[in-house]
Amino acid sequence: MASHGVVLLNSWVSMFGMRVMIALKEKGVEYEYREENLTDKSQLLLEMNPIHKKIPVLIHNGKPVCESLIIVQYIDEVWNEKYPLLPSDPYQRAQARFWADYVDQKLYGALRKVLFTKGEEQEEAKEFVDVLKVLEGALGEMPYFGGEKFGYVDIALVTFYCWFYAYETLGGLNIEAECPKLIAWAKRCMERESVSKSLADPHKVYDFAVGLRKKFGVD
Amino acid sequence: MATGEEVKVLGYWSSPYALRVKWALKLKAVEFDYMEEDLTNKSALLLQLNPVHKKIPVLLHNGKPVAESLVIMEYVDETWKQNPLLPQHPHQRAIARFWAKFVDEKEGEEQEKAAKEAREHLKTLESGLEEGKPFFGGESIGFVDIAAAWIGVWGEITGEIVGIKLVDEEAMPLLTACFQAVLQTPLLKECLPPRAELLEHSKRFRQKLMAAAAAST
């Protein structure tokens, strides 16, 4: 079988699932993609991730790996002959893990607030921008997080880029004006095929977000 | 240990996250200096070493800081190779990381979390243990054991305060046994904060939380 026993359970709009897609593409791993309907989860998903029942799930030779950053590390460790995603030096690795953890801890929560409040809520928008500014500071003058090579933190963060249009429109933000270096970095990442082919279309993401807000009675 | 290695840990006596770091270093027989932080008056050093979160624990190795307890544990495991904490096989490593993250997400120190919910999560955590193997790490203490066994102490104290048994031997026999085995290991036991003080501290902390919650309604 062409996919060599690698299956990804995902939802097209999930920035977490996109991380896994980028990692697999960077490594040149062929896999079978299965779109999950999150309002009607498949038996396979419930079996492979019984604890959280969430996507993404990577199934490799029948064994599941859950949680996007854990999956990306798994991919890096299994397909380790080329294109390392994490640095080799333990201190650099710790920095990479720290910043990826920061994205998960701070960015996602701030984004959800922007998404699920009315556009006039300035507090939520400010919190979100503050988090982006910290990340921009961590990037510094380097082309990618951690240095010259595209890697783990870039993968952890860049998948949010396709959601920026939705956040800007719904939150009344101009992210490029606030964080020009970060946007420049995101565009640089988008020049990589692994990224441009994995990120969803921002306009489709926007439509999805609008639908979600209606569903939860925000609009 | 190489000569000239400088290892410091910035921590707080009642923090289970700082405990994880102490345990990881002890299991690797890495000597370190421990520095107690006053969290009501954070040192300039802490703010300099962890400007992003301003939290303990922070590991300082030859002048370079690492923050976030699970990140520190992975760094310790990769830097000092004796007594590995994580398994070798990538899939088992992924499972260990999964359970450690589960503990952080579900059993965080927030005591306002409903104790019943915490109990349910502990029953889920039990499913990560294999009958016949004393630890999450198998025959020896590993990554998840270090990440989780603090619950055996803190959970017991919370249970005492709220009147619900969190770490219940009947409902979660494997987990109870695992925690006990870790907590009774002399090298690790000596790092534990004194129980009476921890109980008082937890009671005061809980009162503050409830007062804050009442004030905001």
XYZ file of C-alpha atoms in Angstrom:
436
model
C 0.000 0.000 0.000
C 1.397 3.364 -1.058
C 0.738 4.995 2.299
C 3.031 2.477 4.072
C 0.693 2.123 7.011
C 0.434 5.843 7.808
C -3.029 7.321 8.278
C -3.951 10.817 9.437
C -7.351 11.490 10.967
C -7.966 15.199 10.630
C -10.352 18.062 10.102
C -9.408 20.421 7.236
C -9.763 23.568 9.307
C -7.679 22.495 12.302
C -4.403 24.342 12.744
C -3.274 21.401 14.877
C -3.873 18.892 12.093
C -2.034 21.135 9.635
C 1.078 20.858 11.803
C 1.116 17.115 11.237
C 0.578 17.523 7.503
C 3.547 19.902 7.254
C 5.767 17.512 9.228
C 4.821 14.533 7.051
C 5.433 16.539 3.875
C 8.790 17.822 5.120
C 9.860 14.209 5.613
C 8.386 13.042 2.328
C 6.149 10.500 4.075
C 3.218 9.225 2.061
C 0.036 8.794 4.015
C -3.668 8.284 3.770
C -5.696 11.355 4.731
C -9.085 10.868 6.338
C -11.367 13.829 6.929
C -13.364 13.522 10.133
C -16.811 14.992 10.640
C -16.435 16.349 14.143
C -20.191 16.437 14.699
C -20.322 12.719 13.873
C -17.008 11.181 14.879
C -15.967 7.926 13.252
C -15.620 4.677 15.137
C -11.965 4.681 14.181
C -11.341 8.075 15.814
C -13.132 7.081 19.005
C -11.116 3.881 19.099
C -7.770 5.528 18.329
C -8.205 8.483 20.691
C -10.655 7.286 23.330
C -9.412 9.731 25.949
C -9.764 13.033 24.137
C -11.737 11.953 21.038
C -9.966 14.690 19.096
C -8.082 15.109 15.864
C -5.367 15.009 14.709
C -4.500 11.366 15.247
C -1.653 9.720 13.389
C -2.033 5.984 12.969
C 1.269 4.287 12.130
C 1.206 0.551 11.503
C -2.074 0.405 13.393
C -0.821 2.290 16.478
C -2.229 5.726 17.297
C -0.275 8.835 18.268
C -2.305 11.774 19.602
C -1.691 15.475 20.334
C -0.231 17.457 17.430
C 3.135 18.450 18.931
C 3.660 14.923 20.244
C 2.878 13.625 16.747
C 5.383 16.043 15.151
C 8.091 14.861 17.565
C 7.170 11.245 16.801
C 7.476 11.898 13.061
C 10.872 13.519 13.628
C 12.078 10.499 15.622
C 10.773 7.792 13.290
C 11.752 9.371 9.955
C 15.059 10.600 11.214
C 17.336 10.167 8.200
C 16.695 13.586 6.744
C 15.249 17.058 7.343
C 15.372 17.141 11.155
C 12.561 19.238 12.570
C 14.109 19.721 16.002
C 17.688 20.920 16.536
C 20.267 18.372 17.697
C 21.601 20.388 20.636
C 19.633 19.722 23.876
C 19.513 23.408 24.872
C 18.222 24.453 21.428
C 15.688 21.627 21.622
C 14.526 22.913 25.010
C 14.071 26.403 23.551
C 12.077 24.943 20.649
C 9.853 22.946 22.998
C 9.367 26.007 25.215
C 8.145 28.185 22.351
C 5.902 25.529 20.860
C 4.406 25.065 24.321
C 3.937 28.848 24.543
C 1.953 28.826 21.303
C -0.315 26.110 22.701
C -0.667 27.725 26.124
C -1.205 31.324 25.125
C -2.118 31.726 21.472
C -4.942 29.272 21.079
C -6.781 30.573 24.169
C -6.396 34.188 23.053
C -7.638 33.295 19.584
C -10.720 31.546 20.833
C -11.636 34.679 22.764
C -11.315 36.827 19.649
C -13.343 34.302 17.698
C -16.185 34.003 20.152
C -16.718 37.595 21.177
C -18.230 40.521 19.372
C -15.802 42.549 17.299
C -15.865 45.510 19.667
C -14.209 43.601 22.496
C -10.856 45.363 22.563
C -9.467 43.353 25.507
C -9.445 40.038 23.659
C -7.901 41.544 20.554
C -5.182 43.205 22.637
C -4.348 39.947 24.440
C -4.013 38.154 21.124
C -1.738 40.852 19.688
C 0.375 40.856 22.871
C 1.002 37.138 22.460
C 1.965 37.620 18.811
C 4.381 40.373 19.821
C 6.112 38.084 22.308
C 6.504 35.519 19.552
C 7.790 38.181 17.186
C 10.363 39.072 19.850
C 11.447 35.448 20.086
C 11.916 35.332 16.317
C 14.201 38.336 16.473
C 16.168 38.938 13.283
C 16.376 35.270 12.287
C 14.639 33.909 9.200
C 13.002 31.131 11.237
C 12.468 30.442 14.922
C 15.747 29.116 16.260
C 17.871 30.111 13.300
C 18.466 29.517 9.632
C 16.396 26.393 9.251
C 12.651 25.874 9.165
C 11.658 23.667 12.087
C 9.516 22.722 15.049
C 8.402 26.132 16.295
C 7.724 27.363 12.769
C 5.500 24.323 12.251
C 3.743 24.907 15.596
C 2.917 28.518 14.778
C 2.579 28.958 11.018
C -0.617 26.914 10.837
C -2.416 29.735 12.640
C -1.554 32.024 9.723
C -4.449 30.773 7.601
C -6.759 31.788 10.466
C -5.408 35.357 10.604
C -7.770 36.657 7.929
C -10.733 35.395 9.992
C -9.374 36.913 13.230
C -8.625 40.223 11.556
C -12.031 40.506 9.958
C -13.987 39.335 13.000
C -11.803 41.061 15.585
C -11.192 44.331 13.763
C -7.441 43.781 13.746
C -4.608 44.525 11.395
C -2.012 41.937 12.307
C 0.535 43.009 9.695
C 0.528 46.547 11.090
C 1.085 45.242 14.616
C 3.585 42.481 13.829
C 5.186 43.070 10.434
C 8.174 40.787 11.090
C 5.896 37.923 12.030
C 3.861 38.311 8.852
C 7.085 38.458 6.832
C 8.140 35.222 8.537
C 4.786 33.595 7.756
C 5.053 34.533 4.077
C 8.577 33.134 4.031
C 7.241 29.848 5.433
C 4.468 29.832 2.833
C 7.157 29.637 0.125
C 7.759 26.078 1.297
C 5.546 23.598 -0.466
C 4.954 21.652 2.758
C 3.349 24.757 4.262
C 1.468 26.146 1.260
C -0.042 22.731 0.541
C -1.050 22.090 4.155
C -2.633 25.379 5.176
C -6.299 25.858 4.441
C -7.625 28.680 2.262
C -8.062 31.712 4.550
C -11.379 32.674 2.964
C -12.780 29.200 3.504
C -11.540 29.371 7.095
C -13.323 32.708 7.487
C -16.592 31.229 6.201
C -16.181 28.362 8.630
C -15.548 30.772 11.535
C -18.619 32.812 10.640
C -20.664 29.638 10.637
C -19.241 28.655 14.003
C -20.117 32.024 15.525
C -23.666 31.752 14.276
C -23.903 28.250 15.676
C -22.758 29.417 19.112
C -25.004 32.463 19.031
C -22.221 35.028 18.890
C -23.688 36.735 15.844
C 29.274 14.714 36.194
C 31.763 16.844 34.298
C 33.872 19.136 36.461
C 32.827 22.755 36.308
C 29.195 21.905 35.610
C 26.894 24.335 37.305
C 23.333 23.233 37.849
C 20.841 25.379 39.743
C 17.126 24.980 40.257
C 14.876 27.926 41.092
C 11.804 26.540 42.814
C 9.144 26.886 45.444
C 8.754 24.481 48.348
C 5.107 23.619 47.683
C 5.277 23.421 43.910
C 4.835 19.964 42.387
C 6.377 21.317 39.178
C 9.605 22.183 40.982
C 9.447 18.742 42.617
C 9.471 17.121 39.164
C 12.746 18.842 38.328
C 14.360 17.858 41.647
C 13.269 14.260 41.115
C 14.604 14.127 37.563
C 18.007 15.420 38.660
C 18.126 13.109 41.704
C 17.334 10.046 39.608
C 20.209 10.973 37.320
C 22.491 11.625 40.322
C 23.115 15.172 39.087
C 24.219 17.535 41.828
C 22.457 20.849 41.902
C 22.002 23.973 43.997
C 18.442 24.675 44.968
C 17.257 28.259 45.298
C 13.923 28.918 46.994
C 11.937 31.762 45.425
C 9.565 34.017 47.323
C 6.653 34.034 44.914
C 5.152 37.091 46.580
C 8.370 38.960 45.826
C 9.989 37.424 42.780
C 13.721 37.831 42.471
C 15.361 39.844 39.717
C 17.089 36.605 38.749
C 13.800 34.768 38.169
C 12.366 37.626 36.128
C 15.542 37.692 34.069
C 15.674 33.940 33.519
C 11.988 33.429 32.774
C 10.736 36.762 31.472
C 7.937 35.155 29.461
C 6.080 33.360 32.268
C 7.924 34.668 35.390
C 7.353 31.262 36.998
C 9.277 28.542 38.706
C 10.722 26.026 38.166
C 13.669 27.255 36.136
C 16.735 25.114 35.543
C 19.995 26.961 35.096
C 22.715 24.846 33.486
C 26.080 26.521 33.055
C 24.298 29.856 33.028
C 21.632 28.895 30.477
C 18.000 28.853 31.635
C 15.326 26.302 30.780
C 11.712 26.870 31.861
C 8.511 24.753 32.003
C 8.793 21.562 34.039
C 8.157 19.030 31.256
C 10.543 20.890 28.923
C 13.136 20.829 31.723
C 12.594 17.087 32.232
C 13.234 16.386 28.548
C 16.344 18.597 28.666
C 17.644 16.768 31.744
C 16.987 13.416 30.056
C 18.883 14.438 26.918
C 21.796 16.096 28.704
C 22.501 13.410 31.312
C 22.090 10.045 29.635
C 22.276 7.727 32.682
C 18.977 6.281 33.993
C 16.879 7.339 31.014
C 13.489 8.769 31.921
C 11.846 8.387 28.526
C 11.684 5.012 26.781
C 13.775 4.387 23.677
C 11.051 3.457 21.211
C 9.357 6.415 19.495
C 5.827 5.099 20.016
C 6.400 4.518 23.727
C 7.953 7.977 23.975
C 4.833 9.424 22.391
C 2.662 7.602 24.923
C 4.779 8.882 27.829
C 4.552 12.455 26.517
C 0.798 11.997 26.091
C 0.264 10.994 29.731
C 2.557 13.719 31.066
C 0.557 16.285 29.084
C -2.677 14.729 30.331
C -1.523 15.228 33.926
C -0.731 18.879 33.220
C -4.034 19.566 31.512
C -6.298 17.689 33.870
C -4.593 17.635 37.238
C -3.151 21.108 37.414
C -2.760 22.600 40.838
C -5.978 24.610 40.556
C -7.944 23.564 43.570
C -11.092 25.220 42.379
C -11.436 22.376 39.914
C -14.235 20.066 40.992
C -12.673 17.227 42.944
C -15.064 14.759 41.338
C -13.806 15.710 37.892
C -10.236 15.314 39.100
C -11.088 11.841 40.364
C -12.456 10.847 36.968
C -9.273 12.010 35.294
C -7.252 9.917 37.728
C -9.259 6.870 36.731
C -8.373 7.648 33.124
C -4.710 8.004 34.109
C -4.903 4.549 35.704
C -5.540 3.127 32.238
C -1.999 4.148 31.292
C -0.585 1.583 33.702
C -0.043 -2.060 32.837
C -0.947 -4.822 35.283
C 2.279 -6.386 36.489
C 4.432 -3.329 35.814
C 4.915 -1.149 38.881
C 5.550 2.133 37.049
C 4.463 4.056 33.953
C 8.107 3.617 33.004
C 7.765 -0.157 33.297
C 10.149 -1.794 35.744
C 11.778 1.476 36.717
C 10.610 5.019 37.446
C 10.257 7.024 34.265
C 9.036 10.265 32.734
C 5.340 9.948 33.527
C 5.985 8.686 37.069
C 8.031 11.813 37.780
C 5.412 13.993 36.099
C 2.471 12.483 37.995
C 3.388 10.976 41.362
C 3.095 14.324 43.187
C -0.644 13.735 42.903
C -0.242 11.019 45.516
C 0.597 13.723 48.070
C -1.209 16.821 46.815
C -4.284 14.799 45.858
C -4.456 13.299 49.315
C -4.291 16.752 50.883
C -6.942 18.195 48.595
C -9.066 15.163 49.339
C -8.702 15.781 53.043
C -9.768 19.420 52.648
C -12.765 18.808 50.390
C -13.807 15.449 51.836
C -13.509 13.364 48.666
C -10.942 10.614 48.222
C -9.078 11.559 45.048
C -6.475 8.814 44.918
C -8.766 5.941 45.754
C -7.146 2.552 46.241
C -10.358 0.740 45.329
C -11.184 2.714 42.213
C -7.588 3.052 41.017
C -5.439 0.294 42.552
C -2.607 0.410 40.019
C -2.261 4.182 40.233
C -2.300 4.159 44.033
C 0.407 1.495 44.128
C 2.512 3.325 41.526
C 2.351 6.653 43.370
C 3.187 4.982 46.683
C 6.162 3.191 45.189
C 7.532 6.461 43.780
C 6.836 8.462 46.937
C 8.456 5.870 49.201
C 11.692 5.804 47.180
C 14.127 7.397 49.683
C 15.921 9.549 47.104
C 12.617 11.080 46.042
C 10.871 11.067 49.416
C 13.513 13.385 50.863
C 12.516 16.088 48.344
C 8.907 16.203 49.523
C 7.723 19.255 51.432
C 6.627 18.604 55.052
C 3.059 17.340 54.955
C 1.657 19.469 57.804
C 2.969 22.656 56.239
C 1.667 21.645 52.839
C -1.781 21.012 54.315
C -1.850 24.458 55.956
C -0.581 26.111 52.794
C -3.223 24.349 50.698
C -6.002 25.356 53.096
C -4.901 29.009 52.978
C -4.570 28.906 49.199
C -8.046 27.437 48.884
C -9.505 30.099 51.181
C -7.936 32.824 49.065
C -9.374 31.272 45.898
C -12.852 31.030 47.397
C -12.664 34.598 48.689
C -11.604 35.818 45.261
C -14.415 33.860 43.626
C -16.977 35.270 46.073
C -15.698 38.816 45.562
C -16.069 38.585 41.806
C -19.703 37.463 41.847
